[in-house]
XYZ file of C-alpha atoms in Angstrom:
593
model
C 0.000 0.000 0.000
C 1.382 3.393 -1.007
C 0.622 6.722 0.662
C 1.750 10.162 -0.418
C 2.013 13.572 1.171
C 2.129 16.692 -1.000
C 1.907 20.144 0.428
C 3.947 23.311 -0.103
C 7.468 22.179 -0.931
C 7.013 18.760 0.658
C 6.527 15.764 -1.651
C 7.007 12.397 0.035
C 5.777 8.826 -0.186
C 5.426 6.014 2.338
C 4.712 2.341 1.598
C 3.917 -0.576 3.872
C 3.836 -4.316 3.157
C 3.047 -7.331 5.355
C 4.770 -10.647 4.673
C 3.734 -13.174 7.306
C 5.259 -11.957 10.569
C 7.264 -9.148 8.956
C 6.334 -5.540 8.186
C 8.399 -3.626 5.631
C 8.140 0.138 5.271
C 9.670 2.207 2.469
C 9.816 5.983 2.454
C 11.439 8.882 0.643
C 10.883 11.724 -1.765
C 8.478 11.079 -4.615
C 10.581 10.265 -7.654
C 13.295 8.443 -5.685
C 13.615 4.763 -4.686
C 13.594 5.776 -1.034
C 14.886 3.525 1.706
C 13.363 0.514 3.455
C 13.183 -1.017 6.885
C 11.851 -4.436 7.939
C 10.670 -5.442 11.414
C 9.824 -9.019 12.408
C 7.201 -9.825 15.065
C 6.334 -12.867 17.155
C 3.292 -13.728 15.063
C 1.153 -12.526 12.173
C -1.369 -10.876 14.509
C 1.334 -8.686 16.031
C 2.539 -7.755 12.568
C -1.018 -6.795 11.576
C -1.370 -4.584 14.669
C 1.896 -2.816 13.805
C 0.693 -2.348 10.219
C -2.598 -0.813 11.347
C -0.860 1.474 13.853
C 1.569 2.780 11.237
C -1.191 3.356 8.696
C -3.194 5.247 11.296
C -0.238 7.465 12.133
C 0.425 8.313 8.488
C -3.179 9.114 7.665
C -3.426 11.373 10.713
C -0.358 13.191 9.385
C -2.161 13.866 6.118
C -0.771 11.060 3.935
C -3.310 9.855 1.345
C -3.649 6.322 -0.052
C -2.786 6.383 -3.768
C -2.474 2.701 -4.618
C -1.684 -0.844 -3.619
C 1.732 -0.826 -5.257
C 4.611 1.577 -5.704
C 4.272 4.150 -8.442
C 7.293 3.999 -10.801
C 9.706 6.886 -10.275
C 9.342 8.110 -13.856
C 5.560 8.078 -13.778
C 3.867 11.228 -12.542
C 1.685 10.415 -9.585
C -1.942 11.416 -9.549
C -2.602 14.678 -7.712
C -4.003 13.765 -4.305
C -7.146 15.213 -2.867
C -6.797 17.865 -0.218
C -6.186 16.243 3.145
C -8.812 16.670 5.821
C -7.703 19.269 8.386
C -6.278 17.846 11.574
C -7.799 18.746 14.918
C -6.207 21.785 16.557
C -3.399 21.270 19.037
C -4.434 24.336 21.009
C -8.167 23.951 21.556
C -9.886 26.580 23.676
C -13.278 27.372 25.185
C -13.271 30.697 27.027
C -16.564 29.990 28.772
C -15.191 26.794 30.287
C -12.032 28.647 31.326
C -14.138 31.347 32.978
C -15.987 28.655 34.933
C -12.647 27.334 36.222
C -11.430 30.797 37.230
C -14.704 31.465 39.036
C -13.962 28.528 41.347
C -10.529 26.980 41.002
C -11.299 24.491 43.757
C -14.031 22.855 41.680
C -12.695 19.632 40.178
C -15.897 19.385 38.174
C -15.117 22.517 36.139
C -11.609 21.246 35.382
C -12.890 17.806 34.341
C -15.497 19.278 32.023
C -12.754 21.239 30.298
C -10.552 18.137 30.152
C -13.320 16.235 28.343
C -13.632 19.080 25.848
C -9.884 19.114 25.195
C -9.779 15.358 24.664
C -12.643 15.584 22.187
C -10.698 18.238 20.272
C -7.520 16.170 20.205
C -5.601 18.626 22.391
C -2.824 16.761 24.287
C -3.722 18.791 27.394
C -6.858 16.663 27.582
C -4.772 13.481 27.735
C -2.526 15.053 30.387
C -5.563 16.096 32.423
C -6.844 12.513 32.404
C -3.501 11.275 33.725
C -3.511 13.955 36.423
C -7.076 13.314 37.551
C -6.027 10.768 40.205
C -3.426 12.390 42.483
C -1.215 9.948 44.332
C -1.316 7.241 41.668
C 2.378 6.564 41.026
C 1.801 4.862 37.673
C -0.350 7.702 36.330
C 2.080 10.299 37.658
C 4.938 8.582 35.850
C 2.908 8.477 32.639
C 2.011 12.154 33.006
C 5.654 13.122 33.481
C 6.639 11.115 30.414
C 3.944 12.810 28.362
C 5.084 16.235 29.581
C 8.620 15.498 28.459
C 7.758 13.792 25.162
C 5.388 16.616 24.175
C 7.220 19.447 25.923
C 7.133 21.697 22.869
C 3.330 21.575 23.106
C 3.031 21.938 26.868
C 5.855 24.472 27.405
C 5.843 26.229 24.026
C 8.879 28.515 23.537
C 10.011 27.769 27.107
C 10.620 24.128 26.184
C 14.228 24.509 24.973
C 15.244 25.606 28.466
C 13.865 22.481 30.170
C 16.077 19.985 31.927
C 14.863 16.378 32.401
C 13.550 15.693 35.915
C 16.085 12.889 36.269
C 19.012 15.267 35.743
C 20.584 17.432 38.418
C 21.656 20.998 37.734
C 20.297 24.468 37.236
C 16.731 24.815 36.036
C 15.578 27.864 34.145
C 11.997 26.569 33.883
C 10.008 24.464 36.337
C 6.261 24.045 36.634
C 3.552 22.176 38.478
C 0.368 21.130 36.730
C -3.328 20.763 37.336
C -5.614 19.009 34.886
C -3.435 19.664 31.853
C -2.524 23.284 32.592
C 0.303 24.980 34.444
C -0.687 25.756 38.009
C 2.647 27.229 39.098
C 5.604 28.375 37.005
C 9.113 29.312 38.125
C 11.501 31.074 35.776
C 15.134 31.794 36.543
C 18.367 32.901 34.975
C 20.505 29.797 34.840
C 23.617 28.280 33.368
C 25.753 31.356 32.818
C 26.275 32.692 29.288
C 23.580 32.076 26.695
C 24.188 30.521 23.289
C 22.888 33.677 21.635
C 25.313 35.839 23.613
C 28.129 33.540 22.519
C 27.200 34.046 18.882
C 27.102 37.821 19.316
C 30.527 37.755 20.953
C 32.000 35.511 18.259
C 32.307 32.474 20.511
C 31.342 28.912 19.685
C 27.692 28.272 20.688
C 26.747 25.000 22.350
C 24.800 23.862 19.297
C 23.266 25.710 16.384
C 19.642 24.897 17.051
C 19.997 25.573 20.763
C 20.544 29.198 19.859
C 17.436 29.097 17.668
C 15.464 27.871 20.653
C 16.780 30.746 22.736
C 14.231 33.611 23.029
C 16.735 36.268 22.018
C 17.289 34.481 18.701
C 13.607 34.603 17.753
C 13.568 38.351 17.209
C 16.792 38.221 15.231
C 15.437 35.477 12.997
C 12.166 37.316 12.435
C 14.150 40.383 11.321
C 16.054 38.215 8.792
C 19.423 38.568 10.507
C 19.815 34.909 11.362
C 19.961 33.441 7.816
C 23.029 35.583 7.078
C 24.538 34.335 10.314
C 23.970 30.751 9.136
C 26.130 31.438 6.099
C 28.941 32.597 8.352
C 28.705 29.619 10.678
C 31.514 27.518 9.100
C 33.973 30.243 10.150
C 33.531 29.162 13.751
C 35.806 26.495 15.142
C 33.451 23.509 15.041
C 34.722 20.008 14.682
C 34.198 18.421 11.274
C 31.151 16.419 12.322
C 29.353 19.390 13.752
C 30.361 21.570 10.807
C 28.649 19.051 8.552
C 25.487 19.281 10.629
C 25.540 23.075 10.439
C 26.002 23.012 6.662
C 23.136 20.548 6.222
C 20.807 22.554 8.372
C 21.812 25.796 6.649
C 20.967 24.246 3.281
C 17.705 22.879 4.696
C 16.662 26.333 5.924
C 17.621 28.145 2.731
C 15.733 25.671 0.555
C 12.620 25.316 2.669
C 11.796 28.668 4.202
C 11.903 31.638 1.799
C 8.124 31.888 1.330
C 7.424 31.328 5.000
C 9.864 34.099 5.887
C 7.882 36.496 3.716
C 4.442 35.377 4.847
C 4.750 34.442 8.524
C 8.197 34.956 10.009
C 6.980 34.608 13.578
C 5.460 31.214 12.807
C 8.724 30.112 11.270
C 10.464 30.981 14.516
C 7.976 28.870 16.434
C 8.539 26.037 13.973
C 12.306 26.194 14.319
C 12.021 26.127 18.084
C 10.020 22.948 17.693
C 12.625 21.470 15.370
C 15.200 22.205 18.040
C 13.179 19.929 20.297
C 12.592 17.331 17.534
C 8.972 17.229 18.594
C 6.550 19.495 16.746
C 7.413 21.007 13.367
C 4.150 22.361 11.876
C 2.977 24.186 8.766
C 3.670 27.899 8.455
C 2.972 30.483 5.776
C 3.687 29.323 2.277
C 6.110 26.575 3.078
C 6.571 23.582 5.323
C 9.699 22.330 6.987
C 8.406 18.791 7.446
C 5.028 17.113 7.303
C 4.672 16.210 10.954
C 1.300 16.100 12.645
C 0.725 17.599 16.063
C 1.647 14.575 18.125
C 4.607 13.313 16.120
C 6.928 11.014 18.024
C 10.699 11.199 18.010
C 10.827 8.107 15.826
C 8.492 9.695 13.272
C 10.524 12.873 13.205
C 13.742 10.948 12.699
C 12.125 8.985 9.877
C 10.932 12.161 8.201
C 14.378 13.743 8.442
C 15.867 10.587 6.954
C 13.330 10.711 4.149
C 14.462 14.276 3.379
C 18.079 13.124 3.209
C 18.900 14.897 6.458
C 21.529 13.545 8.853
C 19.442 12.382 11.830
C 22.419 12.360 14.189
C 21.896 16.123 14.373
C 18.691 15.468 16.255
C 20.645 13.826 19.043
C 23.190 16.673 19.047
C 20.325 19.128 19.468
C 18.772 17.156 22.289
C 21.987 17.168 24.298
C 22.180 20.988 24.523
C 20.106 23.252 26.758
C 20.420 26.989 26.104
C 21.663 29.060 29.002
C 19.569 31.980 30.225
C 21.501 35.139 31.035
C 18.604 37.074 32.548
C 15.192 35.977 33.752
C 13.788 38.990 31.886
C 14.463 37.060 28.647
C 11.898 34.426 29.591
C 9.057 36.603 30.886
C 7.828 37.784 27.430
C 7.467 34.138 26.354
C 4.771 33.331 28.938
C 1.815 34.576 26.806
C 3.009 32.282 24.006
C 2.617 29.232 26.250
C -0.960 28.011 25.790
C -0.673 25.842 28.903
C -0.121 28.989 31.005
C -3.530 30.502 30.235
C -4.838 29.515 33.674
C -1.588 30.128 35.564
C -2.204 30.675 39.281
C 1.283 31.331 40.619
C 4.456 32.781 39.087
C 7.903 32.878 40.695
C 10.995 34.626 39.371
C 14.160 33.093 40.775
C 17.609 34.381 39.898
C 17.643 37.726 38.074
C 20.948 37.064 36.340
C 22.678 39.914 34.557
C 26.183 40.923 33.552
C 28.770 42.900 35.456
C 27.284 42.282 38.875
C 24.017 44.018 37.993
C 21.658 41.569 39.687
C 18.395 43.409 39.146
C 14.769 42.474 38.513
C 13.958 45.883 37.000
C 13.770 44.578 33.410
C 11.784 41.519 34.482
C 9.216 43.703 36.266
C 8.844 45.912 33.196
C 8.337 42.797 31.073
C 5.776 41.454 33.551
C 3.760 44.657 33.447
C 3.813 44.549 29.656
C 2.383 41.015 29.458
C -0.004 41.442 32.404
C -3.169 41.486 30.226
C -2.516 37.843 29.335
C -1.931 36.845 32.981
C -5.130 37.979 34.633
C -5.585 34.518 36.154
C -2.497 35.115 38.317
C -3.169 35.007 42.075
C 0.329 34.656 43.531
C 3.552 36.415 42.508
C 7.013 35.969 44.045
C 9.901 38.026 42.702
C 13.356 37.223 44.097
C 13.434 33.503 44.906
C 17.223 33.201 44.643
C 19.996 31.854 46.888
C 23.376 33.172 47.969
C 24.920 31.088 45.180
C 23.153 33.407 42.718
C 23.808 36.622 44.633
C 24.077 37.973 48.157
C 20.816 39.728 48.906
C 22.601 43.028 49.582
C 23.975 42.946 46.014
C 20.518 42.620 44.477
C 17.983 45.190 43.354
C 14.268 44.772 42.767
C 13.703 47.913 40.760
C 10.398 49.774 40.911
C 7.441 47.581 41.862
C 4.966 50.446 41.644
C 3.410 49.300 38.373
C 2.651 45.757 39.513
C -0.367 46.574 41.688
C -2.586 47.957 38.929
C -1.242 45.528 36.328
C -2.369 42.440 38.276
C -5.724 43.299 39.868
C -6.523 39.678 40.778
C -3.401 39.066 42.844
C -4.011 37.649 46.303
C -0.407 37.174 47.391
C 2.722 39.205 46.592
C 6.258 38.484 47.820
C 9.135 40.820 46.959
C 12.705 39.896 47.892
C 15.847 41.928 47.148
C 18.445 44.162 48.763
C 17.265 47.479 47.347
C 13.735 48.200 46.191
C 11.224 50.902 45.401
C 7.692 49.933 46.400
C 5.929 53.054 45.142
C 2.311 53.813 45.979
C 0.687 50.570 47.071
C -3.028 50.214 46.363
C -4.824 46.953 45.579
C -8.403 45.847 46.135
C -7.839 42.074 46.270
C -4.399 41.559 47.837
C -4.608 39.390 50.955
C -0.931 38.716 51.666
C 2.141 40.954 51.300
C 5.697 39.970 52.220
C 8.720 42.228 51.782
C 12.042 40.446 52.363
C 15.324 42.340 52.483
C 18.569 42.614 54.404
C 18.143 46.382 54.724
C 14.752 48.101 54.309
C 14.738 51.812 53.488
C 12.446 54.152 55.415
C 10.724 55.107 52.150
C 9.700 51.496 51.573
C 8.357 51.089 55.105
C 6.467 54.342 54.617
C 4.950 52.964 51.408
C 3.708 49.932 53.345
C 2.317 52.044 56.201
C 0.385 54.225 53.728
C -0.804 51.342 51.557
C -4.473 50.958 50.682
C -5.095 47.225 50.989
C -8.641 46.636 52.268
C -8.436 42.823 52.090
C -4.948 42.455 53.567
C -4.939 39.727 56.221
C -1.256 38.821 56.280
C 1.713 41.217 56.323
C 5.373 40.291 56.787
C 8.124 42.913 56.722
C 11.848 42.174 57.059
C 13.604 45.370 58.118
C 17.242 44.193 58.126
C 20.576 45.717 59.051
C 21.631 49.362 59.014
C 24.992 48.330 57.593
C 23.264 46.929 54.488
C 20.870 49.724 53.596
C 18.378 49.504 56.457
C 17.341 53.038 57.425
C 14.156 52.186 59.372
C 14.049 53.327 62.989
C 11.894 52.545 65.970
C 9.539 55.462 65.315
C 8.957 54.235 61.771
C 7.889 50.834 63.071
C 5.623 52.529 65.599
C 3.924 54.383 62.729
C 3.371 51.063 60.943
C 1.693 49.542 64.013
C -0.713 52.487 64.125
C -1.422 52.407 60.377
C -4.867 51.599 58.907
C -3.131 49.043 56.652
C -3.233 46.661 59.644
C -6.996 47.080 60.178
C -7.824 43.551 58.939
C -4.447 41.870 59.422
C -4.584 38.621 61.385
C -1.052 37.447 60.658
C 1.746 39.938 61.259
C 5.482 39.520 60.837
C 8.080 42.132 61.716
C 11.156 40.030 61.149
C 14.895 40.249 60.775
C 14.711 43.419 62.851
C 17.460 45.219 64.748
C 14.798 46.626 67.053
C 13.092 43.362 67.949
C 12.931 44.074 71.689
C 11.449 47.509 71.017
C 8.898 46.131 68.535
C 7.628 43.580 71.060
C 7.292 46.326 73.678
C 5.371 48.507 71.196
C 3.086 45.616 70.276
C 2.259 45.017 73.929
C 0.773 48.524 74.075
C -0.799 48.561 70.612
C -4.390 47.910 69.563
C -3.310 45.635 66.739
C -2.059 42.818 69.007
C -5.556 41.988 70.220
C -6.665 41.379 66.602
C -3.782 39.087 65.682
C -3.913 35.313 65.423
C -0.208 34.876 64.666
C 2.857 37.029 65.320
C 6.297 36.449 63.793
C 9.241 38.398 65.245
C 11.832 35.774 64.347
C 15.382 36.349 63.046
C 15.554 39.499 65.180
C 17.361 41.110 68.104
C 15.290 39.492 70.854
C 16.796 39.356 74.353
C 15.609 39.052 77.954
C 13.720 42.314 77.373
C 11.397 40.515 74.990
C 10.720 37.759 77.541
C 9.924 40.394 80.158
C 7.561 42.297 77.804
C 5.629 39.160 76.916
C 5.313 37.789 80.450
C 4.316 41.217 81.790
C 1.540 41.401 79.188
C 0.615 37.731 79.241
C -3.126 38.419 79.042
C -2.993 39.957 75.575
C -0.141 37.805 74.213
C -1.887 34.606 75.332
C -4.625 35.191 72.748
C -2.144 34.454 69.993
C -2.470 31.068 68.303
C 1.154 31.203 67.252
C 4.241 33.205 68.259
C 7.506 32.755 66.331
C 10.712 33.894 68.076
C 13.113 31.482 66.363
C 16.588 32.382 65.113
C 17.104 35.111 67.701
C 19.352 35.557 70.754
C 16.966 34.745 73.594
C 18.699 33.542 76.789
C 18.607 29.925 77.890
C 15.327 28.901 79.533
C 13.242 31.492 77.666
C 11.295 28.805 75.846
C 9.601 27.567 79.033
C 8.612 31.075 80.143
C 7.201 31.982 76.732
C 5.472 28.626 76.284
C 3.589 29.304 79.516
C 2.092 32.386 77.851
C 1.627 31.226 74.247
C 1.050 27.512 73.744
C 1.699 27.811 69.993
C 5.305 28.911 70.469
C 7.861 28.497 67.659
C 11.159 28.740 69.519
C 13.562 27.016 67.160
C 17.282 27.722 67.120
C 18.815 30.607 69.076
C 22.255 32.170 68.609
C 24.054 31.893 72.001
C 27.309 33.301 70.633
C 25.591 36.683 70.567
C 24.633 36.720 74.243
C 27.737 38.589 75.358
C 27.420 41.096 72.503
C 23.766 41.998 72.945
C 24.468 45.426 74.363
C 27.138 46.295 71.796
C 25.681 44.921 68.549
C 22.260 44.381 67.089
C 21.460 40.913 65.725
C 19.623 40.167 62.478
C 19.699 36.847 60.660
C 19.887 38.323 57.139
C 21.997 41.332 56.236
C 24.543 40.855 53.506
């Protein structure tokens, strides 16, 4: 049986023949003998099942049956009928999505959408089915395999930056999932110098297609700069094998893409990113790179490349390289292009990255504000989830967060972490939780918090830090915060990492806010015997707390028993006894530099 695929510049045939327990397939360009492969099975029934599976795959890809025998090379094949359109990869129903956003806790709404996606042939429907039974190890394993095998579908342009779960090392992109969609997403600068930066600086990139998968390369390709760069590639110091791969791919691009460049350059970029993942090349503009259907497997892609006379070992070279990400700001603009992120609930930005010691989130925040219209489902945002291996906190800068509040009106939780920051005028109707983490908080930032208009705020945590690392807050500033209307509905208060911990506890004992609190966190602060005395002397009001956290401080030995007698929900944790003799000379905070 012979099948053919003709569309754009693609003209290929595929034949299959059963001989007892063997199945022989032959493929290639129309007009050539092609190449063959034979597989032998345990019995004729198994061979028949393989035959039917292969035929099904080819017809779904758009191949049409043209005869029971091969058409001679010199004979012009009959023009095939137009193939029936395949079902969309990215199916969408905005009404069903609105039902989910109205009540995220409703499994029913998610399952209804999953059924719809499966009916439309969207792989997110299959993923949702696998994720519908949490705790099932077998289904979880299958879901993870599907996520990796179809990562170009599920992660879109973020896919080239993925690292397999089984591998250790930096991760620029990580996500958790719920019913086929991203629930949480973490983006981070990772790996050092990007492949695109290497090309700009005249250095050898990790691999040619890795740079194509890099977000910075997309704009260059769309502006037609990258094809010229292809022609210059052999001047780099590749080994002979890799040079051959580059030459082949260069020829492939030049032959296949001129019309698509004119008609839909941005789609070509998406296609090339998919090629870099050997998973999802699709049609674009007036040309096609390869005739893959939406759910093509690696084996099918390899076969198609072979049929085009393309060295398939390049696919493995591509797979082994993961582009580095210089700055997290490079990844933020890609989020709206990820269909799986349409219902994203939580976004975290890890390491800012940057050159020359400029570890700043300013560009990332600007990018976030720009794409905010496509992220209105976002409820939780954390900027600054990095470690000392990325940067000391005192070396980091948040930038100006003032534009975030209006840009994300549905936020419920906001965490900002950096050494220096500008909070601006804070006003938000829905925000329930605000945490500001720093090793040195400026008075202006504390003033912004004290003057904030946050009617639904129930949880506030402020790290004030060390005067030696930018902290300019003083006791009177903290007193103004405790008297501020911003605390009117706050049930969970944290004034942490504070040089004036003893003074804050004494102020709280006299304040009106303490009686309204359920939990109080004064951990990581300069807490001494004075704090124990303030709490025991005002046991009646402190005893109403459900939880009191005084961990990571310098409380004297035996303080835990005295405080536990007042607040049963005491978090005492580790203390720092080496500071006991220095309490009068120095002020302790856990996080400064």
